[in-house]
Short mmCIF file of C-alpha atoms in Angstrom, two decimals:
data_model
loop_
_atom_site.label_atom_id
_atom_site.label_comp_id
_atom_site.label_asym_id
_atom_site.label_seq_id
_atom_site.Cartn_x
_atom_site.Cartn_y
_atom_site.Cartn_z
CA MET A 1149 104.47 73.56 87.69
CA TYR A 1150 101.00 72.42 86.53
CA THR A 1151 100.07 70.08 83.70
CA GLU A 1152 98.10 71.28 80.70
CA ILE A 1153 95.05 69.40 81.99
CA VAL A 1154 95.26 71.25 85.33
CA MET A 1155 95.56 74.59 83.55
CA ASP A 1156 92.65 73.70 81.26
CA HIS A 1157 90.39 72.83 84.18
CA PHE A 1158 91.51 75.91 86.09
CA THR A 1159 90.89 78.21 83.12
CA ASN A 1160 87.68 76.57 81.94
CA PRO A 1161 86.32 74.77 84.94
CA ARG A 1162 83.45 72.38 84.17
CA ASN A 1163 80.30 72.34 86.26
CA VAL A 1164 80.86 75.51 88.27
CA GLY A 1165 77.79 76.76 90.07
CA GLU A 1166 75.01 75.69 92.36
CA ILE A 1167 71.98 73.45 92.17
CA GLU A 1168 68.85 74.78 93.76
CA ASN A 1169 67.19 72.32 96.12
CA ALA A 1170 70.04 69.90 95.59
CA ASP A 1171 69.55 66.30 96.64
CA GLY A 1172 72.91 66.42 98.34
CA MET A 1173 75.36 69.16 99.28
CA GLY A 1174 78.74 68.80 100.92
CA GLU A 1175 81.44 71.23 101.92
CA VAL A 1176 84.94 70.51 103.18
CA GLY A 1177 88.04 72.53 104.02
CA ASN A 1178 88.22 75.83 105.84
CA VAL A 1179 89.37 79.37 105.35
CA LYS A 1180 92.38 78.93 107.58
CA CYS A 1181 93.93 76.40 105.24
CA GLY A 1182 93.03 78.43 102.21
CA ASP A 1183 90.72 75.99 100.49
CA ILE A 1184 87.00 75.30 100.70
CA MET A 1185 85.19 73.03 98.30
CA ARG A 1186 81.42 72.72 98.02
CA ILE A 1187 79.65 70.15 95.84
CA TYR A 1188 75.95 70.00 94.90
CA LEU A 1189 74.27 66.84 93.57
CA ARG A 1190 71.09 66.11 91.64
CA ILE A 1191 70.39 62.38 91.96
CA ASN A 1192 67.53 60.53 90.28
CA ALA A 1193 65.40 57.63 91.51
CA ASP A 1194 67.88 55.13 90.05
CA GLU A 1195 70.59 56.67 92.21
CA ILE A 1196 72.38 58.11 89.22
CA ILE A 1197 74.15 61.48 89.51
CA GLU A 1198 72.23 63.45 86.92
CA ASP A 1199 73.86 66.73 87.65
CA ILE A 1200 76.75 67.99 89.75
CA LYS A 1201 78.03 71.51 90.43
CA PHE A 1202 80.82 72.92 92.53
CA LYS A 1203 82.10 76.12 94.10
CA THR A 1204 85.66 76.36 95.31
CA PHE A 1205 87.76 78.87 97.21
CA GLY A 1206 91.35 77.91 96.67
CA CYS A 1207 94.41 77.72 94.48
CA GLY A 1208 94.59 76.65 90.85
CA SER A 1209 94.89 72.96 91.66
CA ALA A 1210 91.93 73.07 94.08
CA ILE A 1211 89.75 74.52 91.34
CA ALA A 1212 91.06 72.03 88.76
CA ALA A 1213 90.60 69.07 91.12
CA SER A 1214 87.00 70.09 91.84
CA SER A 1215 86.30 70.47 88.15
CA ILE A 1216 87.73 67.11 87.09
CA ALA A 1217 86.08 65.26 89.98
CA THR A 1218 82.68 66.53 88.82
CA VAL A 1219 83.46 65.41 85.26
CA ILE A 1220 84.47 61.93 86.42
CA VAL A 1221 81.32 61.21 88.44
CA LYS A 1222 78.67 63.00 86.39
CA GLY A 1223 76.24 60.40 84.98
CA LYS A 1224 77.60 57.68 87.25
CA ALA A 1225 75.72 55.69 89.90
CA VAL A 1226 76.18 56.95 93.44
CA LYS A 1227 77.76 53.62 94.39
CA GLU A 1228 80.30 54.06 91.62
CA ALA A 1229 80.98 57.67 92.55
CA LEU A 1230 81.77 56.57 96.07
CA GLN A 1231 84.71 54.59 94.66
CA LEU A 1232 86.40 57.78 93.52
CA THR A 1233 89.82 58.13 95.11
CA ASN A 1234 92.06 61.15 95.26
CA LYS A 1235 94.60 59.19 93.24
CA GLN A 1236 92.13 58.95 90.38
CA VAL A 1237 91.71 62.71 90.58
CA VAL A 1238 95.48 63.23 90.46
CA ASP A 1239 95.87 60.78 87.58
CA ALA A 1240 93.06 62.38 85.60
CA LEU A 1241 94.81 65.73 85.99
CA GLY A 1242 98.03 64.24 84.64
CA GLY A 1243 99.65 64.66 88.06
CA LEU A 1244 99.84 67.34 90.75
CA PRO A 1245 102.87 68.78 92.53
CA ALA A 1246 103.42 66.99 95.87
CA VAL A 1247 102.41 70.04 97.91
CA LYS A 1248 99.10 70.18 96.02
CA VAL A 1249 98.04 66.57 96.45
CA HIS A 1250 95.80 67.56 99.34
CA CYS A 1251 93.60 69.36 96.81
CA SER A 1252 92.72 66.00 95.26
CA VAL A 1253 91.89 64.64 98.72
CA LEU A 1254 89.65 67.62 99.25
CA ALA A 1255 87.77 66.84 96.02
CA GLU A 1256 87.24 63.23 97.07
CA GLN A 1257 86.07 64.35 100.52
CA ALA A 1258 83.73 67.03 99.17
CA LEU A 1259 82.02 64.48 96.93
CA LYS A 1260 81.71 62.02 99.82
CA ALA A 1261 80.27 64.78 102.02
CA ALA A 1262 77.66 65.60 99.36
CA ILE A 1263 76.66 61.94 99.00
CA PHE A 1264 76.57 61.64 102.80
CA ASP A 1265 74.08 64.50 102.85
CA TYR A 1266 72.00 62.82 100.14
CA ALA A 1267 72.03 59.47 101.97
CA LYS A 1268 70.87 61.16 105.15
CA LYS A 1269 68.06 63.02 103.40
CA PHE A 1270 66.77 60.01 101.48
CA GLY A 1271 67.43 57.29 104.05
CA LYS A 1272 70.02 55.50 101.94
CA GLU A 1273 72.83 53.43 103.35
CA TYR A 1274 76.17 52.91 101.71
CA PRO A 1275 78.85 50.78 103.34
CA GLU A 1276 81.47 53.12 101.82
CA LEU A 1277 80.23 55.94 104.04
CA GLU A 1278 80.62 53.99 107.26
CA GLY A 1279 82.62 56.05 109.70
CA PHE A 1280 82.73 59.03 107.33
CA ASP A 1281 82.50 62.33 109.14
CA PRO A 1282 81.70 65.24 106.82
CA ASP A 1283 82.73 67.70 109.53
CA ALA A 1284 86.11 66.14 110.22
CA ASP A 1285 88.50 69.03 110.37
CA ASP A 1286 91.16 69.15 107.72
CA ASP A 1287 91.88 65.50 107.51
CA HIS A 1288 93.06 66.05 104.01
CA HIS A 1289 96.19 67.82 105.18
CA ASP A 1290 97.19 64.94 107.44
CA LEU A 1291 96.56 62.48 104.66
CA ILE A 1292 99.28 63.99 102.50
CA GLU A 1293 101.98 62.19 104.46
CA GLU A 1294 100.42 58.80 103.81
CA ILE A 1295 99.73 59.43 100.17
CA GLY A 1296 103.17 60.69 99.41
CA GLU A 1297 104.30 62.05 96.12
CA PHE A 1298 102.76 61.21 92.79
CA MET B 1306 101.49 87.98 74.24
CA ARG B 1307 102.12 91.19 76.08
CA LEU B 1308 104.41 90.78 79.09
CA VAL B 1309 104.05 93.06 82.09
CA TYR B 1310 106.63 92.44 84.78
CA MET B 1311 105.30 93.59 88.14
CA ASP B 1312 107.65 91.90 90.57
CA TYR B 1313 110.54 94.37 90.89
CA SER B 1314 110.75 93.71 94.63
CA ALA B 1315 111.60 90.10 93.82
CA THR B 1316 114.29 91.04 91.35
CA THR B 1317 115.03 93.57 88.63
CA PRO B 1318 116.45 93.18 85.14
CA VAL B 1319 120.06 94.28 84.74
CA LYS B 1320 120.12 97.66 83.04
CA GLU B 1321 121.86 97.79 79.67
CA GLU B 1322 124.53 100.26 80.87
CA VAL B 1323 125.21 97.99 83.84
CA LEU B 1324 125.57 94.94 81.63
CA GLN B 1325 127.91 96.75 79.23
CA GLU B 1326 130.14 97.76 82.09
CA MET B 1327 130.23 94.20 83.40
CA LEU B 1328 130.90 92.33 80.17
CA PRO B 1329 134.67 92.94 79.80
CA TYR B 1330 135.21 91.38 83.23
CA PHE B 1331 134.01 88.02 81.94
CA THR B 1332 136.48 87.98 79.06
CA GLU B 1333 139.52 90.24 78.57
CA LYS B 1334 139.48 91.57 82.15
CA PHE B 1335 138.88 88.16 83.72
CA GLY B 1336 141.82 88.30 86.15
CA ASN B 1337 141.73 87.16 89.77
CA ALA B 1338 141.87 90.26 91.95
CA SER B 1339 144.36 88.52 94.25
CA SER B 1340 146.92 87.88 91.50
CA ILE B 1341 150.11 89.86 91.23
CA TYR B 1342 150.36 90.26 87.44
CA SER B 1343 148.76 93.10 85.53
CA THR B 1344 145.40 91.43 84.71
CA GLY B 1345 144.95 90.66 88.38
CA ARG B 1346 146.03 94.12 89.45
CA GLN B 1347 143.60 95.61 86.97
CA ALA B 1348 140.74 93.57 88.45
CA LYS B 1349 141.73 94.60 91.97
CA HIS B 1350 141.95 98.22 90.94
CA ASP B 1351 138.53 98.24 89.28
CA MET B 1352 136.97 96.41 92.20
CA ASP B 1353 138.34 98.91 94.70
CA ALA B 1354 137.18 101.71 92.45
CA ALA B 1355 133.71 100.13 92.47
CA ARG B 1356 133.78 100.04 96.26
CA LYS B 1357 134.64 103.72 96.31
CA ARG B 1358 131.93 104.58 93.77
CA ILE B 1359 129.34 102.94 96.01
CA ALA B 1360 130.78 104.43 99.22
CA ASP B 1361 130.73 107.94 97.71
CA HIS B 1362 127.02 107.67 97.04
CA LEU B 1363 126.18 106.13 100.41
CA HIS B 1364 128.44 108.63 102.22
CA CYS B 1365 130.62 106.11 103.97
CA VAL B 1366 134.29 105.20 103.59
CA PRO B 1367 135.08 102.39 101.15
CA GLU B 1368 136.69 100.33 103.91
CA GLU B 1369 133.31 100.08 105.62
CA LEU B 1370 131.84 98.10 102.70
CA TYR B 1371 132.39 94.37 102.30
CA PHE B 1372 131.11 92.62 99.21
CA THR B 1373 129.11 89.43 99.73
CA SER B 1374 127.17 86.97 97.61
CA GLY B 1375 123.99 88.93 98.29
CA GLY B 1376 121.56 90.16 100.91
CA SER B 1377 121.07 86.84 102.68
CA GLU B 1378 124.78 86.39 103.29
CA ALA B 1379 125.09 89.95 104.55
CA ASP B 1380 122.18 89.45 106.99
CA ASN B 1381 123.63 86.15 108.20
CA TRP B 1382 127.07 87.66 108.63
CA ALA B 1383 125.86 90.77 110.45
CA ILE B 1384 123.61 88.99 112.95
CA LYS B 1385 125.69 85.88 113.59
CA GLY B 1386 128.80 88.06 113.66
CA ILE B 1387 127.51 90.50 116.29
CA ALA B 1388 126.03 87.65 118.34
CA LYS B 1389 129.38 85.91 118.42
CA ALA B 1390 131.46 89.04 118.94
CA ARG B 1391 129.37 90.33 121.81
CA LYS B 1392 128.41 87.07 123.48
CA SER B 1393 130.34 88.02 126.62
CA LYS B 1394 128.28 91.23 126.94
CA GLY B 1395 124.86 89.63 126.67
CA ASN B 1396 122.62 87.20 124.83
CA HIS B 1397 119.56 89.25 123.90
CA ILE B 1398 118.57 90.31 120.38
CA ILE B 1399 115.62 92.49 119.38
CA THR B 1400 113.99 92.16 115.97
CA SER B 1401 110.48 92.33 114.51
CA LYS B 1402 107.94 89.78 113.37
CA ILE B 1403 107.99 91.03 109.80
CA GLU B 1404 111.69 90.68 108.97
CA HIS B 1405 112.91 88.82 105.92
CA HIS B 1406 113.56 85.12 106.50
CA ALA B 1407 117.29 85.81 106.13
CA VAL B 1408 116.97 87.64 109.46
CA LEU B 1409 114.23 85.59 111.16
CA HIS B 1410 115.75 82.20 110.49
CA VAL B 1411 119.16 83.37 111.69
CA CYS B 1412 117.53 84.59 114.91
CA GLU B 1413 115.78 81.25 115.33
CA THR B 1414 119.08 79.44 114.93
CA LEU B 1415 120.69 81.70 117.52
CA GLU B 1416 117.83 80.94 119.92
CA LYS B 1417 118.77 77.26 119.70
CA GLU B 1418 122.31 78.30 120.63
CA GLY B 1419 121.17 80.01 123.81
CA PHE B 1420 120.35 83.54 122.66
CA ASP B 1421 117.09 85.20 123.66
CA VAL B 1422 115.26 86.93 120.85
CA THR B 1423 112.40 89.41 121.16
CA TYR B 1424 110.24 89.46 118.04
CA LEU B 1425 108.42 92.79 118.23
CA ASP B 1426 104.83 93.13 117.10
CA VAL B 1427 103.97 95.66 114.42
CA ASP B 1428 100.82 97.70 114.01
CA GLU B 1429 98.18 97.09 111.34
CA LYS B 1430 100.27 99.03 108.83
CA GLY B 1431 103.38 97.04 109.60
CA LEU B 1432 105.15 99.75 111.58
CA VAL B 1433 107.49 98.90 114.43
CA ASP B 1434 106.97 101.22 117.41
CA PRO B 1435 110.32 102.71 118.53
CA LYS B 1436 108.93 102.89 122.09
CA ALA B 1437 108.39 99.14 122.00
CA VAL B 1438 112.00 98.73 120.91
CA GLU B 1439 113.20 100.74 123.88
CA ALA B 1440 110.89 98.87 126.24
CA ALA B 1441 112.28 95.55 125.07
CA ILE B 1442 115.88 96.48 125.87
CA THR B 1443 117.46 94.65 128.80
CA ASP B 1444 120.98 94.75 130.22
CA GLN B 1445 121.61 91.67 128.07
CA THR B 1446 120.65 93.28 124.75
CA ILE B 1447 123.54 93.26 122.26
CA LEU B 1448 121.80 93.75 118.92
CA ILE B 1449 118.73 95.36 117.40
CA THR B 1450 117.94 94.35 113.82
CA ILE B 1451 114.96 95.98 112.09
CA MET B 1452 114.51 96.18 108.33
CA TYR B 1453 114.43 99.53 106.51
CA ILE B 1454 111.55 98.69 104.14
CA ASN B 1455 109.40 95.59 104.36
CA ASN B 1456 109.69 93.56 101.16
CA GLU B 1457 106.11 92.41 101.15
CA ILE B 1458 103.86 95.31 102.12
CA GLY B 1459 106.37 98.08 101.45
CA THR B 1460 106.20 99.78 104.85
CA ILE B 1461 109.16 102.03 105.68
CA GLU B 1462 110.25 101.48 109.27
CA PRO B 1463 111.28 104.36 111.56
CA ILE B 1464 114.92 103.30 111.60
CA VAL B 1465 116.25 106.74 112.53
CA GLU B 1466 114.33 106.72 115.81
CA ILE B 1467 115.19 103.09 116.43
CA GLY B 1468 118.85 103.76 115.65
CA GLU B 1469 118.94 106.70 118.08
CA ILE B 1470 117.53 104.48 120.80
CA ALA B 1471 120.15 101.82 120.06
CA LYS B 1472 122.87 104.44 120.18
CA LYS B 1473 121.60 105.83 123.49
CA HIS B 1474 121.79 102.36 125.03
CA GLN B 1475 125.07 101.49 123.27
CA ILE B 1476 123.52 98.59 121.42
CA ILE B 1477 124.55 97.63 117.89
CA PHE B 1478 121.90 98.40 115.25
CA HIS B 1479 121.65 96.45 112.00
CA THR B 1480 119.15 97.10 109.26
CA ASP B 1481 118.35 95.11 106.15
CA ALA B 1482 118.15 97.84 103.50
CA VAL B 1483 117.75 95.55 100.50
CA GLN B 1484 114.45 97.14 99.48
CA ALA B 1485 115.54 100.63 100.45
CA LEU B 1486 118.62 101.03 98.27
CA GLY B 1487 117.71 103.12 95.24
CA ASN B 1488 114.28 103.90 96.69
CA LEU B 1489 115.28 105.95 99.72
CA ARG B 1490 118.23 108.31 99.68
CA ILE B 1491 120.45 106.37 102.08
CA ASP B 1492 123.08 108.60 103.69
CA LEU B 1493 125.28 106.65 106.06
CA SER B 1494 126.94 109.80 107.39
CA GLU B 1495 123.60 110.73 108.93
CA LEU B 1496 121.82 107.47 109.65
CA PRO B 1497 122.38 106.04 113.14
CA VAL B 1498 123.05 102.56 111.76
CA ASP B 1499 126.01 100.31 112.57
CA LEU B 1500 125.51 97.57 109.99
CA MET B 1501 123.47 97.66 106.79
CA THR B 1502 122.64 94.97 104.26
CA PHE B 1503 122.50 95.64 100.49
CA SER B 1504 121.77 93.60 97.40
CA ALA B 1505 122.59 94.47 93.77
CA HIS B 1506 119.80 92.66 91.94
CA LYS B 1507 117.06 94.80 93.49
CA VAL B 1508 118.57 97.93 91.93
CA TYR B 1509 119.03 96.77 88.32
CA GLY B 1510 122.38 95.14 89.09
CA PRO B 1511 123.28 91.46 88.81
CA LYS B 1512 122.19 88.61 91.10
CA GLY B 1513 124.81 87.06 93.34
CA VAL B 1514 126.31 90.31 94.67
CA GLY B 1515 125.54 92.26 97.80
CA ALA B 1516 127.35 94.16 100.47
CA LEU B 1517 127.50 94.54 104.19
CA TYR B 1518 128.28 97.96 105.59
CA VAL B 1519 130.12 97.73 108.90
CA ARG B 1520 130.69 101.04 110.66
CA LYS B 1521 134.33 101.74 111.46
CA GLY B 1522 135.32 100.43 114.86
CA ILE B 1523 132.91 97.50 114.85
CA ARG B 1524 134.52 94.08 114.57
CA ILE B 1525 132.69 90.93 113.64
CA PRO B 1526 134.17 87.48 113.11
CA ASN B 1527 134.22 86.04 109.61
CA LEU B 1528 131.32 84.04 108.26
CA ILE B 1529 133.12 82.67 105.21
CA GLU B 1530 136.62 81.41 106.05
CA GLY B 1531 139.38 80.94 103.53
CA GLY B 1532 141.58 83.30 101.56
CA ALA B 1533 142.53 86.85 102.39
CA GLN B 1534 139.96 88.61 100.20
CA GLU B 1535 138.01 91.65 101.42
CA ARG B 1536 140.85 92.55 103.78
CA ARG B 1537 140.71 89.06 105.33
CA ARG B 1538 137.09 89.49 106.35
CA ARG B 1539 135.28 87.59 103.62
CA ALA B 1540 137.01 84.78 101.78
CA GLY B 1541 136.37 83.73 98.21
CA THR B 1542 137.55 84.97 94.82
CA GLU B 1543 135.78 88.25 94.26
CA ASN B 1544 132.93 88.48 91.79
CA VAL B 1545 134.59 91.39 90.00
CA ALA B 1546 132.07 91.61 87.15
CA GLY B 1547 129.22 91.59 89.64
CA ILE B 1548 130.86 94.15 91.90
CA VAL B 1549 131.55 96.52 89.00
CA GLY B 1550 127.94 96.06 87.86
CA PHE B 1551 126.72 96.75 91.38
CA ALA B 1552 128.66 100.04 91.43
CA LYS B 1553 127.24 101.10 88.08
CA ALA B 1554 123.71 100.23 89.23
CA VAL B 1555 124.11 102.30 92.41
CA GLU B 1556 125.46 105.24 90.38
CA ILE B 1557 122.49 105.16 88.04
CA ALA B 1558 120.10 104.84 90.99
CA TYR B 1559 121.52 107.94 92.66
CA ASP B 1560 121.87 109.92 89.42
CA GLN B 1561 118.21 109.38 88.57
CA PHE B 1562 116.95 109.24 92.12
CA ASP B 1563 114.30 111.97 92.18
CA GLU B 1564 112.74 111.16 88.84
CA HIS B 1565 112.77 107.43 89.66
CA VAL B 1566 110.89 107.96 92.93
CA GLU B 1567 108.50 110.49 91.44
CA ARG B 1568 107.63 108.22 88.52
CA LEU B 1569 107.14 105.14 90.68
CA VAL B 1570 104.98 106.93 93.22
CA SER B 1571 102.75 108.31 90.50
CA LEU B 1572 102.30 104.87 88.88
CA ARG B 1573 101.81 103.29 92.30
CA GLU B 1574 99.05 105.69 93.27
CA LYS B 1575 97.36 105.28 89.91
CA LEU B 1576 97.34 101.50 90.32
CA ILE B 1577 96.18 101.50 93.95
CA GLU B 1578 93.41 104.01 93.32
CA GLY B 1579 92.41 102.24 90.13
CA LEU B 1580 92.13 98.88 91.88
CA ILE B 1581 90.11 100.30 94.77
CA ALA B 1582 87.74 101.96 92.31
CA ALA B 1583 87.34 98.92 90.05
CA ILE B 1584 87.19 96.05 92.53
CA PRO B 1585 84.90 96.01 95.56
CA ASP B 1586 86.21 94.56 98.83
CA THR B 1587 89.82 95.47 98.07
CA ARG B 1588 92.03 96.14 101.07
CA VAL B 1589 95.32 98.01 100.70
CA SER B 1590 98.01 96.66 103.02
CA GLY B 1591 100.77 98.67 104.64
CA ASP B 1592 101.13 102.39 105.21
CA ARG B 1593 99.89 104.64 102.42
CA ASP B 1594 102.57 107.31 103.05
CA GLN B 1595 105.54 105.56 104.64
CA ARG B 1596 105.71 103.26 101.65
CA HIS B 1597 108.18 101.88 99.12
CA PRO B 1598 107.63 104.01 95.99
CA GLY B 1599 106.86 100.99 93.81
CA ASN B 1600 104.93 98.76 96.20
CA VAL B 1601 101.30 97.91 95.61
CA HIS B 1602 99.98 95.30 98.03
CA VAL B 1603 96.30 94.52 98.15
CA CYS B 1604 94.04 91.77 99.43
CA PHE B 1605 90.95 90.72 97.55
CA LYS B 1606 88.43 89.11 99.87
CA TYR B 1607 86.88 85.69 99.18
CA ILE B 1608 89.55 84.36 96.81
CA GLU B 1609 92.97 82.78 96.98
CA GLY B 1610 96.22 84.37 95.83
CA GLU B 1611 97.68 81.60 93.74
CA SER B 1612 94.66 81.43 91.50
CA ILE B 1613 95.00 85.20 90.98
CA LEU B 1614 98.68 84.81 90.04
CA LEU B 1615 97.95 81.97 87.60
CA SER B 1616 95.19 83.98 85.96
CA LEU B 1617 97.44 87.04 85.71
CA ASP B 1618 100.24 84.93 84.26
CA MET B 1619 97.91 83.80 81.49
CA VAL B 1620 97.52 87.41 80.38
CA GLY B 1621 101.24 88.06 80.75
CA ILE B 1622 101.26 89.86 84.11
CA ALA B 1623 103.88 88.71 86.63
CA GLY B 1624 103.07 89.35 90.30
CA SER B 1625 103.46 87.64 93.65
CA SER B 1626 101.34 86.69 96.64
CA GLY B 1627 101.71 85.88 100.32
CA SER B 1628 98.98 83.25 100.27
CA ALA B 1629 99.58 79.84 101.84
CA CYS B 1630 99.49 78.12 98.48
CA THR B 1631 102.34 80.26 97.20
CA SER B 1632 104.37 80.24 100.39
CA GLY B 1633 104.47 76.45 100.41
CA SER B 1634 103.04 76.23 103.91
CA LEU B 1635 99.55 76.09 105.31
CA ASP B 1636 99.65 79.65 106.60
CA PRO B 1637 99.72 82.90 104.69
CA SER B 1638 102.95 84.88 104.99
CA HIS B 1639 104.23 85.81 108.45
CA VAL B 1640 104.04 89.49 107.49
CA LEU B 1641 100.32 89.36 106.72
CA MET B 1642 99.69 87.44 109.95
CA ALA B 1643 101.73 90.00 111.91
CA ILE B 1644 99.69 92.96 110.64
CA GLY B 1645 96.63 91.15 111.97
CA LEU B 1646 94.92 90.07 108.76
CA GLY B 1647 92.47 87.19 109.05
CA HIS B 1648 93.18 84.09 107.01
CA ASP B 1649 90.22 84.83 104.75
CA ILE B 1650 91.75 88.16 103.72
CA ALA B 1651 95.41 87.21 103.79
CA HIS B 1652 94.92 84.27 101.42
CA GLY B 1653 93.74 86.67 98.72
CA SER B 1654 96.85 88.83 98.75
CA LEU B 1655 98.52 90.22 95.68
CA ARG B 1656 101.79 92.14 95.48
CA LEU B 1657 102.52 94.07 92.31
CA THR B 1658 105.80 95.99 92.44
CA ILE B 1659 106.59 98.74 90.00
CA GLY B 1660 110.03 99.52 88.58
CA ASP B 1661 111.87 101.68 86.09
CA PHE B 1662 110.54 99.83 83.05
CA THR B 1663 106.89 99.99 84.10
CA THR B 1664 104.79 102.31 81.94
CA GLU B 1665 101.43 104.07 82.26
CA ASP B 1666 100.26 101.66 79.59
CA ASP B 1667 101.19 98.70 81.78
CA ILE B 1668 99.13 100.09 84.63
CA ASP B 1669 96.18 100.62 82.28
CA TYR B 1670 96.57 97.04 81.04
CA ILE B 1671 96.52 95.69 84.61
CA LEU B 1672 93.49 97.80 85.48
CA GLU B 1673 91.76 96.35 82.43
CA GLN B 1674 92.77 92.71 83.03
CA LEU B 1675 92.57 92.31 86.79
CA PRO B 1676 88.94 93.20 87.61
CA PRO B 1677 87.40 90.44 85.42
CA ILE B 1678 89.89 87.92 86.87
CA ILE B 1679 88.86 88.77 90.41
CA ASP B 1680 85.22 88.66 89.43
CA ARG B 1681 85.56 85.25 87.77
CA LEU B 1682 87.31 83.74 90.80
CA ARG B 1683 84.82 85.27 93.20
CA ARG B 1684 81.90 83.85 91.27
CA MET B 1685 83.52 80.44 91.77
CA SER B 1686 84.02 80.97 95.49
CA PRO B 1687 81.57 79.68 98.10
CA LEU B 1688 82.73 82.47 100.44
CA TYR B 1689 81.67 85.20 98.05
CA GLU B 1690 78.23 83.71 97.70
CA GLU B 1691 77.83 83.58 101.49
CA ALA B 1692 79.02 87.15 101.94
CA LYS B 1693 76.69 88.40 99.23
CA GLY B 1694 73.82 86.48 100.78
CA ALA B 1695 74.54 88.06 104.16
CA LYS B 1696 74.51 91.59 102.79
#
């Protein structure tokens, strides 16, 4: 059902935890749907993601998607991190079952929500965040239709 | 790696004695039970003997048992059959919200065809209230179908009371007894039940065989049309090997009934108590007394069921869950919703079902492996952190 990469990131998730006084924190998902993802960011003056941590309530693929997303963007510039798509997350995991694709969307959204929080705190503006609503309810489930199967 | 199978309510392994009894029917005794020559007659004879062996244990007459491809077919046949047969008398069916999908989906289909269905609520332990059954009866009610034991949380329903009510109002009563066979001493000479569904693979028999009990005097139209098998009521070349295996499995179940139940209950209680003691915020689902002898169903707050199952699988423990991620939908199982669990609790559900090959050692192994798994997942969960912070 899951690839070896998914199982690896589920069993040994990278960057689990919290960052105290994080520069940005974002949370998406809700209990009803069975997955909540929270991402913490430490960002330096050059707008580089120095550190990233996550906490996730969810299934194996939700945990793996959170883990790999943090690995992908750690050390990258915020601008670059904003380019992360859920498809990249899926590809990096070696694929996800169709019903689990929304977990990758959740990872993308959680990262965006954390950067949104950072931008707000530090008065930064990123065109990629235009129209982004960190509190949008469960968009990731509706997105599955459009994304289709990988 | 050590393998601990804890999903006996999903299916059971075929017992060695059952397999041995089945094997000749795949090779030298392969005849078609409808054929006139000796190999065919032999198959027919052994199949009818199997029917009698089962009937003797269930205390019914062999002619009241019809073999099917399994529990789902028997449920479909019973409900669709009664609906069709009694359409002129009324269009109302009473069932519960926690039935197996083989009952619920049939009822939903019948609703589209003009039948009215009442889906009764259950209490927080999953019990149907017989008074609610009686209150739901109208002059249009033709069928009541309530399961004997719930497959998920293990609750035993008060089917004697419900059956008496059905009888009083002259309404047909069907019960899905798939989880009950071998775990409750079913006696059809005493139970007020008109139709009962059975499956072989839940009692250490083979998959692909079940039976529908239809009390004498009740007629239902055929579901599967074709040849004249099963006294023209269920077409299709009989699965003789499976039927013979089913009979052997039922015999063993009844021969070893008391020790089977006693052993399972003792292992069940050890596991439930052990989990409660070792893992904080553990909620036992279902009724602690009116319970399937091998059913352990618990919810661990703050985490999600699929991640528990994956973690258990990595240490060789096979279980199941009613979480959304394992049910393939966005909601946790309909049973957990019906007993009033919140999504936060229901998502963290775990069902471990004990069977005849489960040992004390297995239970010890689970009690050693599961607590750190739950702890690890909770430490990853933002909900756990919040709850701890609030305390």
